[in-house]
mmCIF file with all atom_site columns, C-alpha atoms in Angstrom:
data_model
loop_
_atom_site.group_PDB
_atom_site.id
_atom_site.type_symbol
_atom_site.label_atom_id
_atom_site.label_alt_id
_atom_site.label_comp_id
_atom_site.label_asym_id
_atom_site.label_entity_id
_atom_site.label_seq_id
_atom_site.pdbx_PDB_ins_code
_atom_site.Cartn_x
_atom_site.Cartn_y
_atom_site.Cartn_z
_atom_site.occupancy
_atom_site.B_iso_or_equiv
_atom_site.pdbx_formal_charge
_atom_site.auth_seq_id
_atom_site.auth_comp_id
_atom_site.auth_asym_id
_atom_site.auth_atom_id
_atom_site.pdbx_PDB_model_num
ATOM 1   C CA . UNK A 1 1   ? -1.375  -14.447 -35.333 1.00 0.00 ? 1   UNK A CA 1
ATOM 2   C CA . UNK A 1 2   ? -1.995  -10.855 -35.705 1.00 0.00 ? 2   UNK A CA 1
ATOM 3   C CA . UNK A 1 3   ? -4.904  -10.637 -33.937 1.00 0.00 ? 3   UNK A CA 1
ATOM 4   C CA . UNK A 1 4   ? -3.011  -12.214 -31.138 1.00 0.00 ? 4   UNK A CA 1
ATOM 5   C CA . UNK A 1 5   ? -0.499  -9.542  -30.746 1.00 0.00 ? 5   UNK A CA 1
ATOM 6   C CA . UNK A 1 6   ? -2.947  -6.721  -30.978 1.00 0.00 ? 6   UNK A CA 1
ATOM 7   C CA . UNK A 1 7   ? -5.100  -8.181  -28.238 1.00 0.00 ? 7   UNK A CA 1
ATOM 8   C CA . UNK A 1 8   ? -1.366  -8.824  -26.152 1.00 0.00 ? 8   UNK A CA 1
ATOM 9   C CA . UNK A 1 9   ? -0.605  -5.522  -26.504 1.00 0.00 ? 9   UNK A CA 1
ATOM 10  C CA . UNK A 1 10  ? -4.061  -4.179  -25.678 1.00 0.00 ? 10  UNK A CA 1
ATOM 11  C CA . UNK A 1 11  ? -3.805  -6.243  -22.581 1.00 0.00 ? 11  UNK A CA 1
ATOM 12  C CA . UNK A 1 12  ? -0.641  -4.794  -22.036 1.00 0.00 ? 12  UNK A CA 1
ATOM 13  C CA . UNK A 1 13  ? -1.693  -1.175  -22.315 1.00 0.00 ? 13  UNK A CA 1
ATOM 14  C CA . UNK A 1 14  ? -4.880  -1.814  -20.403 1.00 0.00 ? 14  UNK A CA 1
ATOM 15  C CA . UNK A 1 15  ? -2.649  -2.982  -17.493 1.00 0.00 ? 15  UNK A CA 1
ATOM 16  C CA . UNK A 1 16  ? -0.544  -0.284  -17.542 1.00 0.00 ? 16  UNK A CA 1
ATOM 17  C CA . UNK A 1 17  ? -3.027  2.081   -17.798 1.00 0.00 ? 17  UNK A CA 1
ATOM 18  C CA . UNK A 1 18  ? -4.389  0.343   -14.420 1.00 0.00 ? 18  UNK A CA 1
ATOM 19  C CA . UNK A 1 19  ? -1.244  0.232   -12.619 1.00 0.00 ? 19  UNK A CA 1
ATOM 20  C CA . UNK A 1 20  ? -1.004  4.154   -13.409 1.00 0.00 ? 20  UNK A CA 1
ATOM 21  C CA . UNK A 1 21  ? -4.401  5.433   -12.161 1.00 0.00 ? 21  UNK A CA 1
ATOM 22  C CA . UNK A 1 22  ? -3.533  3.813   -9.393  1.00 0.00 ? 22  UNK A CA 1
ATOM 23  C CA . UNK A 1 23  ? -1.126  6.177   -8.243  1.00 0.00 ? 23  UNK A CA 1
ATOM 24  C CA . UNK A 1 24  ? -3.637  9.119   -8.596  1.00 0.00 ? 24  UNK A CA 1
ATOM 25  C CA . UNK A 1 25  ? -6.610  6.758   -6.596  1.00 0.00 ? 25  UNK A CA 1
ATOM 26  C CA . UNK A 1 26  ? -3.723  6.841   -3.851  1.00 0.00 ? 26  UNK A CA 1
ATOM 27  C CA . UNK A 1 27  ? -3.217  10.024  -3.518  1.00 0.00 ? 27  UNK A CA 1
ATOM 28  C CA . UNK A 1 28  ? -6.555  11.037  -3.635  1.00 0.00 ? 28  UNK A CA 1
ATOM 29  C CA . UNK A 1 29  ? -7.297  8.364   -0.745  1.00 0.00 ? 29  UNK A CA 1
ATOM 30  C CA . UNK A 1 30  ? -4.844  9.897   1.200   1.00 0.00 ? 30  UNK A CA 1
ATOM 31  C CA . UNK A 1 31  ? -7.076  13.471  1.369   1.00 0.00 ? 31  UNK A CA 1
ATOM 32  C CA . UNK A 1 32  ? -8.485  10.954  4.131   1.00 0.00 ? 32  UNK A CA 1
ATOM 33  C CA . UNK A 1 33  ? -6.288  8.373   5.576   1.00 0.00 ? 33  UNK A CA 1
ATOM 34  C CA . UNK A 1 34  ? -3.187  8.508   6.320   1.00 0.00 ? 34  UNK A CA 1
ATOM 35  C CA . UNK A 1 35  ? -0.344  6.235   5.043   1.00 0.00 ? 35  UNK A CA 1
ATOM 36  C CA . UNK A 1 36  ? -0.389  3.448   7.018   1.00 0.00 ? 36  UNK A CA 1
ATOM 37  C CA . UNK A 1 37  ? -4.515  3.519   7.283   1.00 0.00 ? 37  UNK A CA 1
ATOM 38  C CA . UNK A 1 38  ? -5.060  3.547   3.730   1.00 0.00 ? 38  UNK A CA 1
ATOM 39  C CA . UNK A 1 39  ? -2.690  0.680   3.142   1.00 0.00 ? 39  UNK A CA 1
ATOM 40  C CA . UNK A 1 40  ? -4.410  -1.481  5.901   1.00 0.00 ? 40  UNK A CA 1
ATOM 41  C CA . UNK A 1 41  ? -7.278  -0.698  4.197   1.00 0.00 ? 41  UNK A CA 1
ATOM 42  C CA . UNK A 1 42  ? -5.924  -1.338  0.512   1.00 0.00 ? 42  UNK A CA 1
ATOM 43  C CA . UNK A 1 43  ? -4.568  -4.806  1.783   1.00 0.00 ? 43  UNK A CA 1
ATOM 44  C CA . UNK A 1 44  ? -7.262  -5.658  3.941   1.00 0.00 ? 44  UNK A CA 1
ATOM 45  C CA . UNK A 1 45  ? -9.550  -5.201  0.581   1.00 0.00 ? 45  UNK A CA 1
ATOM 46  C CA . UNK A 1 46  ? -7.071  -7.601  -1.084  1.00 0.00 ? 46  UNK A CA 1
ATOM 47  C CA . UNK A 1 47  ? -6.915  -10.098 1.733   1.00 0.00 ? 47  UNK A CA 1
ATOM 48  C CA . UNK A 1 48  ? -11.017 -10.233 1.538   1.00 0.00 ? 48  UNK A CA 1
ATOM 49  C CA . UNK A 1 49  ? -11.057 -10.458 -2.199  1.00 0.00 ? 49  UNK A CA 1
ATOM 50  C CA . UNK A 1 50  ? -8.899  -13.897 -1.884  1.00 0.00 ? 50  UNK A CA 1
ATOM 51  C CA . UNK A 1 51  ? -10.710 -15.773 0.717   1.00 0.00 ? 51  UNK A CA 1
ATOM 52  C CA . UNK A 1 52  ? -13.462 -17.019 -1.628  1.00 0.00 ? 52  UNK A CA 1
ATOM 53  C CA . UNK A 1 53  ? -10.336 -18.912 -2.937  1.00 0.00 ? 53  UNK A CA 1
ATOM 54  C CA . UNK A 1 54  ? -9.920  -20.972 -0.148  1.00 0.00 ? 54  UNK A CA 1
ATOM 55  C CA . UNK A 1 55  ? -12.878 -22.977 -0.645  1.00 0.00 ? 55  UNK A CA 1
ATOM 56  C CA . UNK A 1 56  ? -12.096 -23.807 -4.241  1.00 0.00 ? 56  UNK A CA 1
ATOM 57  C CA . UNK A 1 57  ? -8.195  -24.591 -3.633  1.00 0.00 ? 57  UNK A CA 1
ATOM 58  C CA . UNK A 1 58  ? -7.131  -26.505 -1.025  1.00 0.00 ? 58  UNK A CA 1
ATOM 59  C CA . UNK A 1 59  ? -4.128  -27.993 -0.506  1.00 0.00 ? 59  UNK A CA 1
ATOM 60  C CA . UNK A 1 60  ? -3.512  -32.025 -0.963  1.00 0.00 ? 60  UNK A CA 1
ATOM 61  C CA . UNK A 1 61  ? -2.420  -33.239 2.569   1.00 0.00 ? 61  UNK A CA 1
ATOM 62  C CA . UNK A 1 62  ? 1.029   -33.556 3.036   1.00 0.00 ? 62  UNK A CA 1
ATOM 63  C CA . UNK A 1 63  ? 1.527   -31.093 0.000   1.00 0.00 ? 63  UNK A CA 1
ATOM 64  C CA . UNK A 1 64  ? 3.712   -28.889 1.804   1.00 0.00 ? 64  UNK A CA 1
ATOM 65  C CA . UNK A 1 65  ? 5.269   -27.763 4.944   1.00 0.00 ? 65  UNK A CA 1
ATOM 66  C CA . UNK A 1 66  ? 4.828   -25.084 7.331   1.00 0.00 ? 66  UNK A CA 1
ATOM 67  C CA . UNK A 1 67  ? 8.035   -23.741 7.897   1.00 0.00 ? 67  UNK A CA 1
ATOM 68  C CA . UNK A 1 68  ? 9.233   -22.522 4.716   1.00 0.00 ? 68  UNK A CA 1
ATOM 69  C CA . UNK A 1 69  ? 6.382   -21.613 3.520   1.00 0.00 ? 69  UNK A CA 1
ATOM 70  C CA . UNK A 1 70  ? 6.156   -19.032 7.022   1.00 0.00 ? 70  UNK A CA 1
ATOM 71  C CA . UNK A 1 71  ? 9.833   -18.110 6.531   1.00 0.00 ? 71  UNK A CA 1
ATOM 72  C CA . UNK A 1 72  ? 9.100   -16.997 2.485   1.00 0.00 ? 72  UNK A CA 1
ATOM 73  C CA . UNK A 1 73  ? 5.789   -15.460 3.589   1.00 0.00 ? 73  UNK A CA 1
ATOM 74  C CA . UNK A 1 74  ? 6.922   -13.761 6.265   1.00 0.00 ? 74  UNK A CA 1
ATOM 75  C CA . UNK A 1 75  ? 10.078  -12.229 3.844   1.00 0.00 ? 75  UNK A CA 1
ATOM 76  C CA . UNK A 1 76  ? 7.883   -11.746 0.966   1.00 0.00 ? 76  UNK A CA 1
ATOM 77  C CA . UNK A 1 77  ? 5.334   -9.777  3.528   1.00 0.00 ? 77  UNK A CA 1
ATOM 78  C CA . UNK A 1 78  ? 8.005   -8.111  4.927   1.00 0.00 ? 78  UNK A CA 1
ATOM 79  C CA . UNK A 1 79  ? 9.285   -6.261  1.586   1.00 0.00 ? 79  UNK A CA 1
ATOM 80  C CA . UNK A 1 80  ? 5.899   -5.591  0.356   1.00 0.00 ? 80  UNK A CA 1
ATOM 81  C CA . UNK A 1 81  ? 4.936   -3.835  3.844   1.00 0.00 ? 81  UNK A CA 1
ATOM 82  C CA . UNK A 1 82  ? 8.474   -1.794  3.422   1.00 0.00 ? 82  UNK A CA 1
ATOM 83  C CA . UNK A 1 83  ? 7.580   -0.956  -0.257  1.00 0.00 ? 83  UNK A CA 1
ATOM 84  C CA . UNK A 1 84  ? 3.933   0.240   -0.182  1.00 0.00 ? 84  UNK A CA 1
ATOM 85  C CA . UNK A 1 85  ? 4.412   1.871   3.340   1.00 0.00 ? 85  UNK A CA 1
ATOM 86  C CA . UNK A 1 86  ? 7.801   4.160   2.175   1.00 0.00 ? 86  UNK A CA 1
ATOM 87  C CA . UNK A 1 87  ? 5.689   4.278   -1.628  1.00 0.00 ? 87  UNK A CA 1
ATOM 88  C CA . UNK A 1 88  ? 2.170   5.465   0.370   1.00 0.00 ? 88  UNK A CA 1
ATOM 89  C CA . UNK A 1 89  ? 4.416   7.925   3.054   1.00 0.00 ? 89  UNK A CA 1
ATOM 90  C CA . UNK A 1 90  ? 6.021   9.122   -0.458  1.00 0.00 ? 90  UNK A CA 1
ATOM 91  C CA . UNK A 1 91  ? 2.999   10.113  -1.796  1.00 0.00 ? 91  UNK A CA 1
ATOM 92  C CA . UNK A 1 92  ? 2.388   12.895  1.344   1.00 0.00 ? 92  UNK A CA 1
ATOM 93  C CA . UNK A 1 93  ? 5.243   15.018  -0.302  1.00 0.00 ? 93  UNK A CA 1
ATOM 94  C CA . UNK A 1 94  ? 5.238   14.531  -4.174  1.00 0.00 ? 94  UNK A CA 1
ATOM 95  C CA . UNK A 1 95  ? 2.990   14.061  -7.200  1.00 0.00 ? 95  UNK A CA 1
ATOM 96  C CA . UNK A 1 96  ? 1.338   11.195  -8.425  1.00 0.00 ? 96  UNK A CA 1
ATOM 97  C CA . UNK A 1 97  ? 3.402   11.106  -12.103 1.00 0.00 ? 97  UNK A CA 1
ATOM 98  C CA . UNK A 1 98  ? 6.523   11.844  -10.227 1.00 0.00 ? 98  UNK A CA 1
ATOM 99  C CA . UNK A 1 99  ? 5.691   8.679   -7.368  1.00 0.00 ? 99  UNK A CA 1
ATOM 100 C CA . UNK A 1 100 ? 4.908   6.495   -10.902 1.00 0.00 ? 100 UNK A CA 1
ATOM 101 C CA . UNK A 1 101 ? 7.797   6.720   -12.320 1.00 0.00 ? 101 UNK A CA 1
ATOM 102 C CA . UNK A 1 102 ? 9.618   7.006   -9.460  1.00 0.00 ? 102 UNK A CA 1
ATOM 103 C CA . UNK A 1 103 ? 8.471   3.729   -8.711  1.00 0.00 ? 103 UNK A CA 1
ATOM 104 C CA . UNK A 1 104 ? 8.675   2.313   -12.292 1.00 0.00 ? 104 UNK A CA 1
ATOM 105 C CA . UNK A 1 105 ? 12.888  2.439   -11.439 1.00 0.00 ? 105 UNK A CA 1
ATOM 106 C CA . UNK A 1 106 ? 12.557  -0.924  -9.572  1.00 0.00 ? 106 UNK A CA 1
ATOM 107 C CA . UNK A 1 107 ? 12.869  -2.437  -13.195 1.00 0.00 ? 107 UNK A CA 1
ATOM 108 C CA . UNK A 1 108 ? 16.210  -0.669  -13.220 1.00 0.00 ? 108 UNK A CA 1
ATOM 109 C CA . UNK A 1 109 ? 17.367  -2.069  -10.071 1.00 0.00 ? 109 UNK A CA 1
ATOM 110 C CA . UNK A 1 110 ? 16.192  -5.637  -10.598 1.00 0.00 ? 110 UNK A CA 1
ATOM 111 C CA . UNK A 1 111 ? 19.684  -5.567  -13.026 1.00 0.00 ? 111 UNK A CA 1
ATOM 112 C CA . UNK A 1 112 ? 21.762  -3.767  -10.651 1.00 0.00 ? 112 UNK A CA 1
ATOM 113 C CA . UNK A 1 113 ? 20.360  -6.284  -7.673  1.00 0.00 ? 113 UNK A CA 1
ATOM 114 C CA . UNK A 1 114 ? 21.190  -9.077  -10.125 1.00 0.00 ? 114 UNK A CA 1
ATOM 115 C CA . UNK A 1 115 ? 24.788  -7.948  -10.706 1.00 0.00 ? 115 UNK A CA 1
ATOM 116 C CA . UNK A 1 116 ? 25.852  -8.246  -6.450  1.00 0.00 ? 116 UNK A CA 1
ATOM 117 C CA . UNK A 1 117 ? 24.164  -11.801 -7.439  1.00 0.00 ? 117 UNK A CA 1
ATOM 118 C CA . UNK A 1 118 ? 26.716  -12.566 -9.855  1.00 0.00 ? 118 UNK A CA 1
ATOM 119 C CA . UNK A 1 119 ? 24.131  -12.390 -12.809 1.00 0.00 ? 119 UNK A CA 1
ATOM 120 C CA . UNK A 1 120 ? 25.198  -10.664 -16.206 1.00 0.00 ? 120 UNK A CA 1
ATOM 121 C CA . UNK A 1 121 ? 23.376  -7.352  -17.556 1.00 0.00 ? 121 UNK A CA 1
ATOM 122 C CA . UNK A 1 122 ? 23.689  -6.712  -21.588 1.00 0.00 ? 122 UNK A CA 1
ATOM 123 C CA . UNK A 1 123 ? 24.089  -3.079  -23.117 1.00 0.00 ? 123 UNK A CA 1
ATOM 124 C CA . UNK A 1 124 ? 20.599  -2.551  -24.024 1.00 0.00 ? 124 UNK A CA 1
ATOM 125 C CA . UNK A 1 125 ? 19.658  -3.009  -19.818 1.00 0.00 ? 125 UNK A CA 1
ATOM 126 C CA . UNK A 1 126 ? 22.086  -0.269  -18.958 1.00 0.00 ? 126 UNK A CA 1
ATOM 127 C CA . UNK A 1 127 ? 21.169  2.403   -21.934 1.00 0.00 ? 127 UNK A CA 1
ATOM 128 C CA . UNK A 1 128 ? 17.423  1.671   -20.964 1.00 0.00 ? 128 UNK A CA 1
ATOM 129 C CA . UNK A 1 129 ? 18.828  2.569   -17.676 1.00 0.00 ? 129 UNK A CA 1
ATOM 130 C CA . UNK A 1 130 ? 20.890  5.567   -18.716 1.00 0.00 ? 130 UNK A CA 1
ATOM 131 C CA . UNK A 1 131 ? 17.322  6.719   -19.955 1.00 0.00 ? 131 UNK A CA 1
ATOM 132 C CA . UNK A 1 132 ? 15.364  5.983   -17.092 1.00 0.00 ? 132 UNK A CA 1
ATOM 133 C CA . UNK A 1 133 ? 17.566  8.067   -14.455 1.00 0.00 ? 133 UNK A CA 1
ATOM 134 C CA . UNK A 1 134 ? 17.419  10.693  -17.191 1.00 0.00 ? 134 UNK A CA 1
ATOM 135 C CA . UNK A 1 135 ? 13.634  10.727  -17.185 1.00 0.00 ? 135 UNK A CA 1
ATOM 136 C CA . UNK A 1 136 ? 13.909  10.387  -13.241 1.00 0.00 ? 136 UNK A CA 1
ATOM 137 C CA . UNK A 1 137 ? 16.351  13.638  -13.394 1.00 0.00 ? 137 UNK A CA 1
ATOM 138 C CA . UNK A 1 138 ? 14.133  16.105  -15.323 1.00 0.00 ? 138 UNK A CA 1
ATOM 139 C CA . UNK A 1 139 ? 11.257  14.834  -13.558 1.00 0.00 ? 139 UNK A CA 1
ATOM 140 C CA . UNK A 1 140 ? 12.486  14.785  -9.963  1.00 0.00 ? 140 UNK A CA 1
ATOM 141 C CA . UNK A 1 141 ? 15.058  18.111  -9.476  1.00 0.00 ? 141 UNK A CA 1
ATOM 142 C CA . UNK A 1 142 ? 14.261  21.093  -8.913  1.00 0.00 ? 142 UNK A CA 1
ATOM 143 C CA . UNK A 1 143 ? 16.116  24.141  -10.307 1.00 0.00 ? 143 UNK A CA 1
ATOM 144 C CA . UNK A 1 144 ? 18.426  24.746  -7.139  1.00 0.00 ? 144 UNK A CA 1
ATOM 145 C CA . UNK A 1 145 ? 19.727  20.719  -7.760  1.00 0.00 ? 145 UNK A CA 1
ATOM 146 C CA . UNK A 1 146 ? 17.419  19.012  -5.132  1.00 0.00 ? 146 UNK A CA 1
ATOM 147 C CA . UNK A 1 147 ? 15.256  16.055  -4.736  1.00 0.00 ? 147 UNK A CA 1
ATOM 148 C CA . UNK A 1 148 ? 12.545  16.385  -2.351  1.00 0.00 ? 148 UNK A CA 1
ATOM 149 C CA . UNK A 1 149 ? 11.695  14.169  0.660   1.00 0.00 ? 149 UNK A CA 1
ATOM 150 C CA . UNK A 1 150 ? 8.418   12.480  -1.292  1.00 0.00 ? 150 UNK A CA 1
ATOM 151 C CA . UNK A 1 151 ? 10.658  11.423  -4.037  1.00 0.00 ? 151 UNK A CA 1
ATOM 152 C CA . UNK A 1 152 ? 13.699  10.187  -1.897  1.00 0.00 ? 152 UNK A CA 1
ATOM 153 C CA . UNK A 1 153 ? 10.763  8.022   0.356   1.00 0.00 ? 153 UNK A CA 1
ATOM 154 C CA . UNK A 1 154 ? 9.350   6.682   -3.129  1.00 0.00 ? 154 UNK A CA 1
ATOM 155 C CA . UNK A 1 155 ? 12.616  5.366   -4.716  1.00 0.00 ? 155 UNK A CA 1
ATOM 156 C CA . UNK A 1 156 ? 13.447  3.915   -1.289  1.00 0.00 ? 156 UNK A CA 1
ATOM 157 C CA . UNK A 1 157 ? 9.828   1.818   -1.745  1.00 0.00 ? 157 UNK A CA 1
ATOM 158 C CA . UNK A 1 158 ? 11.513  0.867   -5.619  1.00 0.00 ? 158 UNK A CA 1
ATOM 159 C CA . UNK A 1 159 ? 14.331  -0.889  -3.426  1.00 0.00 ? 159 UNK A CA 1
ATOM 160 C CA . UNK A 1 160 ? 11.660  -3.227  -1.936  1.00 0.00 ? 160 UNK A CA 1
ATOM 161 C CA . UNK A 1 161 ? 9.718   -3.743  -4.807  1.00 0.00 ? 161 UNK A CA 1
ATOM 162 C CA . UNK A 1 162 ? 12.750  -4.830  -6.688  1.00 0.00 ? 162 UNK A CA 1
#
């Protein structure tokens, strides 16, 4: 059983680790594409990756119907093109650290989100929160009490990923 929650956490740290460089491998790819060009190319890459899929997993006839499935991708495609795009556009005017945990906030806002839902948050969500905007505070401001335009676009991409 130990064993088990070693290699869970590994996992766990090896995916965070992942979803961190990635910030820096974004940056750097925008020394030679812009926003919008690099995330074409980012989801293109994705979009290729998947096809092979296709032939393995096909829908059972009948399985499912067009329309909702269009309306929920279209939504779902919708916020993700919002997110990456104001995340990517971010990225032009602020770090890669500050973008990453700039970012990391949409686990803040899921709660708040949930709340105009109706749903209910305990304590430990809003002193985890309390923390976070801390963290967000000392890592964002500047001395003369300002945010810059980078890390205003990048907590506007947190919205949509929340």
């Amino acid at each position: 059983m130990e064993t088990r929650n070693i290699r869970a956490d590994l996992i766990l740290l090896l995916v965070a680790a992942i979803w961190g460089f990635a910030f820096v491998a974004q940056r750097l790819g925008m020394d030679h594409l812009g926003p919008f060009g690099f995330n074409g190319s980012r989801f293109l890459l994705g979009a290729v990756s998947l096809l092979p899929l296709l032939l393995f997993f096909k829908p059972r006839p009948g399985s499912c119907t067009i329309a909702p499935m269009l309306r929920g991708s279209v939504a779902a495609g919708t916020f993700l093109f919002l997110g990456a795009s104001l995340q990517q556009a971010g990225l032009l005017y602020t770090s890669a650290g500050n973008a990453g945990f700039i970012t990391g906030l949409y686990i803040i806002i899921v709660p708040l989100i949930g709340l105009f839902l109706g749903q209910i948050t305990r304590l430990n969500t809003w002193l985890g929160g309390l923390l976070a905007v801390t963290g967000l505070y000392y890592l964002s401001v500047s001395d003369d009490f300002s945010i810059n335009t980078g890390d205003l676009l990048v907590l506007g991409s947190a919205l949509f990923w929340a």
